[in-house]
């Protein structure tokens, strides 16, 4: 396992079998799921492009009861859709913009 090739093979195998809780369907946006101490789930989404607005579907392994965009004052409900059998939300972010989605 100390050899770089063996380490890369192991990591690739684990990644192929591990179910990610959320991901950007086309890989355009960066997605990180955070679990708060109180059990709340927050999805941090960032547009890594500093020059162009990007849009993508954010797929979720499990369907929440509701999704709120906390980047809007007071929170705004985001409609769920389905893509390839997975619940998802469509987001469009301006250059370098980020938002936090509360998965309830």
C-alpha angles and dihedrals in degrees: 000000000000092000112094093229093052092046092051091048091051093048091048091050093050092046092050091054101036114092111227112218093220137004144170107257095218095025093244097123130049113239129193125174117212126190115209122218089253090057096257116144120222124186113206112203125187135184102221093193111097093195110039138048111240133202129196144148115259106213121208126205091215127030113242121213089242141355121216124191104221091190087081119072108264091007125274124231113243117208118238121227133176126246121179089344094307126111111247145170126217116229133182116192129186120236110303091355123142136186140186122231119202110215107207 
